Tab-separated table of C-alpha atoms in Angstrom:
chain	number	residue	atom	x	y	z
M	1	MET	CA	96.266	122.703	84.043
M	2	GLU	CA	97.882	122.666	87.459
M	3	ASN	CA	101.438	121.339	87.502
M	4	ILE	CA	101.746	117.705	88.500
M	5	LYS	CA	103.483	117.271	91.851
M	6	LEU	CA	104.109	114.052	93.749
M	7	ARG	CA	101.780	113.775	96.736
M	8	PRO	CA	104.143	111.579	98.815
M	9	SER	CA	107.800	112.490	99.369
M	10	ASN	CA	109.337	109.351	100.866
M	11	ILE	CA	108.378	106.217	98.989
M	12	LEU	CA	108.900	102.482	99.439
M	13	VAL	CA	109.156	100.638	96.097
M	14	ILE	CA	108.690	96.869	96.307
M	15	GLY	CA	110.538	95.111	93.500
M	16	GLY	CA	112.713	98.173	92.911
M	17	GLY	CA	115.845	96.210	92.079
M	18	SER	CA	115.096	95.494	88.429
M	19	GLY	CA	112.835	96.014	85.435
M	20	LEU	CA	109.657	97.937	86.073
M	21	GLY	CA	110.420	98.727	89.714
M	22	LYS	CA	113.779	100.218	88.807
M	23	ALA	CA	112.196	102.395	86.103
M	24	ILE	CA	109.555	103.573	88.577
M	25	THR	CA	112.250	104.477	91.089
M	26	GLN	CA	114.042	106.549	88.464
M	27	LYS	CA	110.857	108.417	87.498
M	28	LEU	CA	109.907	109.124	91.111
M	29	LEU	CA	113.357	110.576	91.747
M	30	ASP	CA	113.183	112.657	88.563
M	31	ASN	CA	109.799	114.002	89.640
M	32	GLY	CA	110.992	115.226	93.008
M	33	ALA	CA	110.767	112.347	95.492
M	34	SER	CA	112.890	113.173	98.548
M	35	ASN	CA	113.834	109.584	99.393
M	36	ILE	CA	113.218	106.195	97.832
M	37	ILE	CA	113.603	102.827	99.555
M	38	ILE	CA	113.900	99.933	97.119
M	39	ALA	CA	112.967	96.567	98.598
M	40	SER	CA	112.931	92.919	97.531
M	41	ARG	CA	114.190	89.474	98.476
M	42	ASN	CA	117.468	89.985	96.585
M	43	ILE	CA	119.570	92.386	98.640
M	44	GLU	CA	122.614	91.970	96.373
M	45	LYS	CA	120.651	93.176	93.347
M	46	LEU	CA	119.227	96.047	95.382
M	47	ASN	CA	122.675	97.213	96.472
M	48	LYS	CA	123.902	97.050	92.884
M	49	VAL	CA	121.014	99.241	91.732
M	50	LYS	CA	121.627	101.621	94.630
M	51	ASP	CA	125.231	102.013	93.477
M	52	GLU	CA	124.003	102.741	89.942
M	53	PHE	CA	121.797	105.527	91.254
M	54	LYS	CA	124.663	106.914	93.327
M	55	LYS	CA	126.771	107.167	90.185
M	56	LYS	CA	123.961	109.312	88.759
M	57	ASP	CA	124.311	111.499	91.867
M	58	TYR	CA	121.163	110.184	93.571
M	59	GLN	CA	122.232	109.874	97.200
M	60	ASN	CA	118.724	109.440	98.571
M	61	VAL	CA	118.168	105.772	97.624
M	62	TYR	CA	118.092	103.141	100.382
M	63	THR	CA	117.773	99.368	100.303
M	64	LEU	CA	115.654	97.039	102.429
M	65	TYR	CA	115.343	93.270	102.461
M	66	LEU	CA	111.626	92.463	102.290
M	67	ASP	CA	109.917	89.170	101.503
M	68	ILE	CA	106.359	90.075	100.555
M	69	THR	CA	105.205	86.485	101.148
M	70	LYS	CA	106.118	86.720	104.852
M	71	THR	CA	102.918	88.523	105.757
M	72	GLN	CA	103.440	88.326	109.535
M	73	LYS	CA	106.611	90.411	109.184
M	74	LEU	CA	105.268	93.147	106.919
M	75	ARG	CA	104.363	95.494	109.769
M	76	ASN	CA	107.944	95.343	111.032
M	77	ASP	CA	109.223	95.829	107.479
M	78	ILE	CA	107.306	99.103	107.271
M	79	ILE	CA	108.736	100.227	110.612
M	80	ASN	CA	112.233	99.295	109.401
M	81	ALA	CA	111.660	101.374	106.274
M	82	GLN	CA	110.622	104.342	108.395
M	83	ASN	CA	113.726	103.891	110.568
M	84	LEU	CA	115.923	104.034	107.474
M	85	LEU	CA	114.505	107.481	106.716
M	86	GLY	CA	114.952	108.841	110.220
M	87	SER	CA	112.532	110.900	112.283
M	88	LYS	CA	112.655	113.947	109.978
M	89	ASN	CA	111.331	112.085	106.910
M	90	VAL	CA	107.874	110.525	107.041
M	91	LEU	CA	107.257	107.400	104.968
M	92	ASP	CA	104.142	108.327	102.982
M	93	GLY	CA	104.250	106.398	99.703
M	94	LEU	CA	104.218	102.773	98.575
M	95	VAL	CA	104.567	101.188	95.137
M	96	ILE	CA	104.094	97.422	94.811
M	97	SER	CA	105.671	96.247	91.561
M	98	SER	CA	106.862	92.781	92.577
M	99	GLY	CA	105.434	89.635	91.017
M	100	VAL	CA	106.123	86.227	89.527
M	101	ASN	CA	104.824	84.833	86.256
M	102	PHE	CA	103.463	81.411	85.342
M	103	ASP	CA	102.985	79.945	81.876
M	104	GLY	CA	99.371	78.782	81.715
M	105	SER	CA	99.385	77.638	78.089
M	106	ASN	CA	98.539	74.115	76.903
M	107	TRP	CA	96.661	73.157	80.085
M	108	LYS	CA	99.646	73.994	82.303
M	109	GLY	CA	97.533	76.312	84.422
M	110	PHE	CA	94.805	73.710	84.866
M	111	ASN	CA	97.331	71.076	85.931
M	112	ILE	CA	99.362	73.333	88.230
M	113	SER	CA	100.939	71.867	91.363
M	114	ASP	CA	100.042	72.993	94.875
M	115	GLU	CA	103.536	74.414	95.276
M	116	ASP	CA	103.381	76.547	92.117
M	117	TRP	CA	99.874	77.764	92.965
M	118	ASP	CA	101.026	78.940	96.403
M	119	ARG	CA	104.206	80.499	94.992
M	120	VAL	CA	102.269	82.658	92.521
M	121	MET	CA	99.358	83.523	94.802
M	122	ASN	CA	101.508	84.356	97.830
M	123	THR	CA	103.712	86.732	95.820
M	124	ASN	CA	101.126	88.278	93.502
M	125	LEU	CA	98.021	88.447	95.688
M	126	LYS	CA	98.297	87.539	99.360
M	127	GLY	CA	101.492	89.497	99.972
M	128	PRO	CA	100.365	92.669	98.185
M	129	PHE	CA	96.976	92.631	99.949
M	130	PHE	CA	98.473	92.390	103.417
M	131	LEU	CA	101.197	94.915	102.610
M	132	LEU	CA	98.761	97.552	101.357
M	133	ARG	CA	96.574	96.869	104.394
M	134	GLU	CA	99.475	97.224	106.838
M	135	PHE	CA	100.767	100.327	105.081
M	136	SER	CA	97.306	101.928	105.040
M	137	ASN	CA	96.950	101.271	108.758
M	138	PHE	CA	100.441	102.690	109.361
M	139	LEU	CA	99.478	105.913	107.584
M	140	TYR	CA	96.137	106.206	109.361
M	141	GLU	CA	97.514	105.501	112.824
M	142	ASN	CA	100.222	108.127	112.362
M	143	LYS	CA	97.868	110.708	110.797
M	144	ILE	CA	99.790	110.654	107.503
M	145	LYS	CA	98.185	111.340	104.146
M	146	GLY	CA	99.811	109.116	101.556
M	147	ASN	CA	99.609	107.173	98.333
M	148	ILE	CA	99.736	103.520	97.302
M	149	CYS	CA	100.095	102.387	93.702
M	150	VAL	CA	99.849	98.708	92.790
M	151	LEU	CA	101.098	97.163	89.553
M	152	SER	CA	98.597	94.627	88.277
M	153	SER	CA	98.468	93.466	84.632
M	154	ILE	CA	96.414	93.448	81.462
M	155	SER	CA	96.056	89.753	82.335
M	156	ALA	CA	93.359	90.835	84.774
M	157	HIS	CA	91.134	91.149	81.671
M	158	ARG	CA	92.081	87.877	79.981
M	159	ASP	CA	90.605	84.402	80.363
M	160	LEU	CA	91.703	82.957	83.706
M	161	LEU	CA	93.862	80.137	82.378
M	162	CYS	CA	96.354	80.116	85.244
M	163	PRO	CA	96.964	81.527	88.729
M	164	TYR	CA	98.837	84.519	87.306
M	165	GLN	CA	95.673	85.841	85.655
M	166	ILE	CA	93.595	84.960	88.711
M	167	SER	CA	95.980	86.802	91.019
M	168	LYS	CA	96.014	89.931	88.848
M	169	LEU	CA	92.227	90.070	88.457
M	170	SER	CA	91.817	89.733	92.220
M	171	LEU	CA	94.467	92.369	92.887
M	172	SER	CA	92.792	94.855	90.551
M	173	ARG	CA	89.401	94.287	92.200
M	174	ILE	CA	90.952	94.832	95.645
M	175	VAL	CA	92.291	98.203	94.500
M	176	LYS	CA	88.958	99.226	92.975
M	177	THR	CA	87.094	98.281	96.131
M	178	TYR	CA	89.359	99.575	98.888
M	179	GLY	CA	90.434	102.648	96.929
M	180	LYS	CA	86.905	103.997	97.323
M	181	TYR	CA	87.093	103.815	101.102
M	182	LEU	CA	90.729	104.426	101.987
M	183	CYS	CA	90.593	107.924	100.505
M	184	GLU	CA	88.277	108.795	103.405
M	185	ARG	CA	91.349	108.231	105.581
M	186	GLY	CA	93.606	110.305	103.351
M	187	VAL	CA	95.108	107.243	101.650
M	188	VAL	CA	94.976	107.296	97.841
M	189	LEU	CA	95.058	103.802	96.323
M	190	ASN	CA	95.325	103.239	92.566
M	191	CYS	CA	96.563	100.635	90.119
M	192	VAL	CA	98.182	100.272	86.693
M	193	GLU	CA	97.475	97.282	84.432
M	194	PRO	CA	100.360	97.221	81.918
M	195	GLY	CA	100.501	95.210	78.750
M	196	PRO	CA	103.473	92.950	77.997
M	197	ILE	CA	106.827	94.491	78.934
M	198	TYR	CA	110.249	93.048	78.189
M	199	THR	CA	111.875	92.518	81.596
M	200	ASP	CA	113.878	89.763	83.301
M	201	MET	CA	110.563	88.075	84.121
M	202	MET	CA	109.503	88.103	80.443
M	203	LYS	CA	112.720	87.220	78.624
M	204	HIS	CA	110.809	85.353	75.925
M	205	LEU	CA	109.634	88.748	74.637
M	206	VAL	CA	113.155	89.855	73.684
M	207	LYS	CA	112.481	89.365	69.968
M	208	TYR	CA	109.698	91.974	69.914
M	209	THR	CA	110.207	95.714	69.521
M	210	ASP	CA	109.267	98.290	72.144
M	211	GLY	CA	109.451	101.161	69.703
M	212	ILE	CA	113.079	101.874	70.572
M	213	ARG	CA	114.705	98.464	70.705
M	214	PRO	CA	114.608	96.808	67.255
M	215	GLY	CA	112.605	93.641	66.799
M	216	GLU	CA	109.480	92.027	65.432
M	217	PRO	CA	106.104	93.812	65.754
M	218	TRP	CA	103.823	92.852	68.640
M	219	ASN	CA	100.568	92.301	66.805
M	220	ASP	CA	98.331	91.880	69.852
M	221	SER	CA	98.172	95.658	70.355
M	222	SER	CA	97.172	98.575	68.171
M	223	ILE	CA	100.581	100.203	68.602
M	224	ARG	CA	102.184	96.927	67.448
M	225	ARG	CA	104.930	97.011	70.032
M	226	LEU	CA	105.617	96.167	73.657
M	227	VAL	CA	105.067	98.695	76.413
M	228	ARG	CA	108.236	100.196	77.884
M	229	PRO	CA	108.921	100.306	81.648
M	230	ASP	CA	109.478	104.079	81.540
M	231	GLU	CA	106.013	104.579	80.014
M	232	VAL	CA	104.361	102.683	82.848
M	233	ALA	CA	106.521	104.589	85.334
M	234	ASP	CA	105.100	107.865	83.994
M	235	ILE	CA	101.574	106.636	84.761
M	236	VAL	CA	102.620	105.567	88.252
M	237	CYS	CA	103.979	109.078	88.874
M	238	PHE	CA	100.688	110.544	87.675
M	239	LEU	CA	98.720	108.362	90.092
M	240	MET	CA	101.121	109.270	92.914
M	241	SER	CA	100.703	112.968	92.122
M	242	ASN	CA	98.310	115.630	93.346
M	243	LEU	CA	95.958	114.593	90.508
M	244	GLY	CA	95.748	110.965	91.663
M	245	GLU	CA	93.525	111.846	94.596
M	246	VAL	CA	90.397	112.228	92.454
M	247	MET	CA	91.102	108.832	90.850
M	248	SER	CA	91.346	106.801	94.049
M	249	GLY	CA	90.176	103.272	93.333
M	250	SER	CA	91.100	103.404	89.641
M	251	CYS	CA	92.896	100.800	87.533
M	252	ILE	CA	94.453	102.222	84.383
M	253	ILE	CA	95.062	99.885	81.440
M	254	ALA	CA	98.385	100.653	79.771
M	255	ALA	CA	98.550	98.128	76.943
M	256	GLY	CA	98.625	100.153	73.750
M	257	GLY	CA	95.158	99.089	72.670
M	258	ALA	CA	95.454	95.396	73.503
M	259	LYS	CA	93.146	93.375	71.258
M	260	SER	CA	92.664	90.055	73.056
M	261	ILE	CA	91.114	91.334	76.269
M	262	PHE	CA	87.644	91.017	77.684
M	263	SER	CA	85.759	93.383	79.980
M	264	CYS	CA	85.292	92.345	83.587
C-alpha cells in the first residue's frame, strides 16, 4: 500500500486549544504538517497550548482568535490565518473540531430555551457550515487543492432528543452532500463521528476507562471503553491524507461498536 502522506501542508484547526483539537494538532504535526494554526474563542488557552508545543520543539504552531458563531467575520478570519503563514506558505487545510454539548435527558431537550437552542446550533451547525463554505471558496478562488475534515458525533445516529443531536445529524448530512461536489473543485471534505470521549466538555465521563486510564467499563460499546482523542486524531490524519481524496463526502463512525445507535 502506498505510504500515507498529508495532502495539505498548512492547516487551520478550530478548537485546537484543548481535548480533541489539541490531539489532532499533535497528530498532524507528527505526520508532517508544515504549519498549524490553532483557533478558538479562548486566546489564553491557545497561547498556553502553543507554549506546550514549543517545549516539544514544535516552532510551527500559531494562534488565532476565531469565534465560529460570528459568521460575517469568517472570511476575514481565513485571510488573517493566511497572513499568519506569510506568502510562502499556502493555507490548504481546515479541521473543525469545536462544539458545545447539551444534556437532553429527562425532557430537557424538549423544553430547551431559545437562548440555549441558538447557543448550540450557532456553534455546532451554523458556524461550521459557513466556515467550510468560506474556506472552500477561498481554496477555489486561489486555485488551491485542499482538505476539510469536520468532527461530528455518533449522536448523529441517535434519537434526536436535543439540539446537540440535531446539530450533529445535520452537520454529517452537509458533509455527505457537499463532499460529493466539492471534490470537483479539488476540495476534499470528510467527517468523523466519534463515540464518547473524555474531554473538558464531557467531564462526567471521568469515571469510565479509555483503555489506558483506569475506570469503569463503558458498556454501550463493544470495546467496553471510551474512545481516546489520539485514536480519533489518527482517523482525521487518514482523511487529510492522499488516501482521503477517494472518500470525499464520507462520515466515518469511530465509536468502538456503539450499541445504541440507529441508521439514518
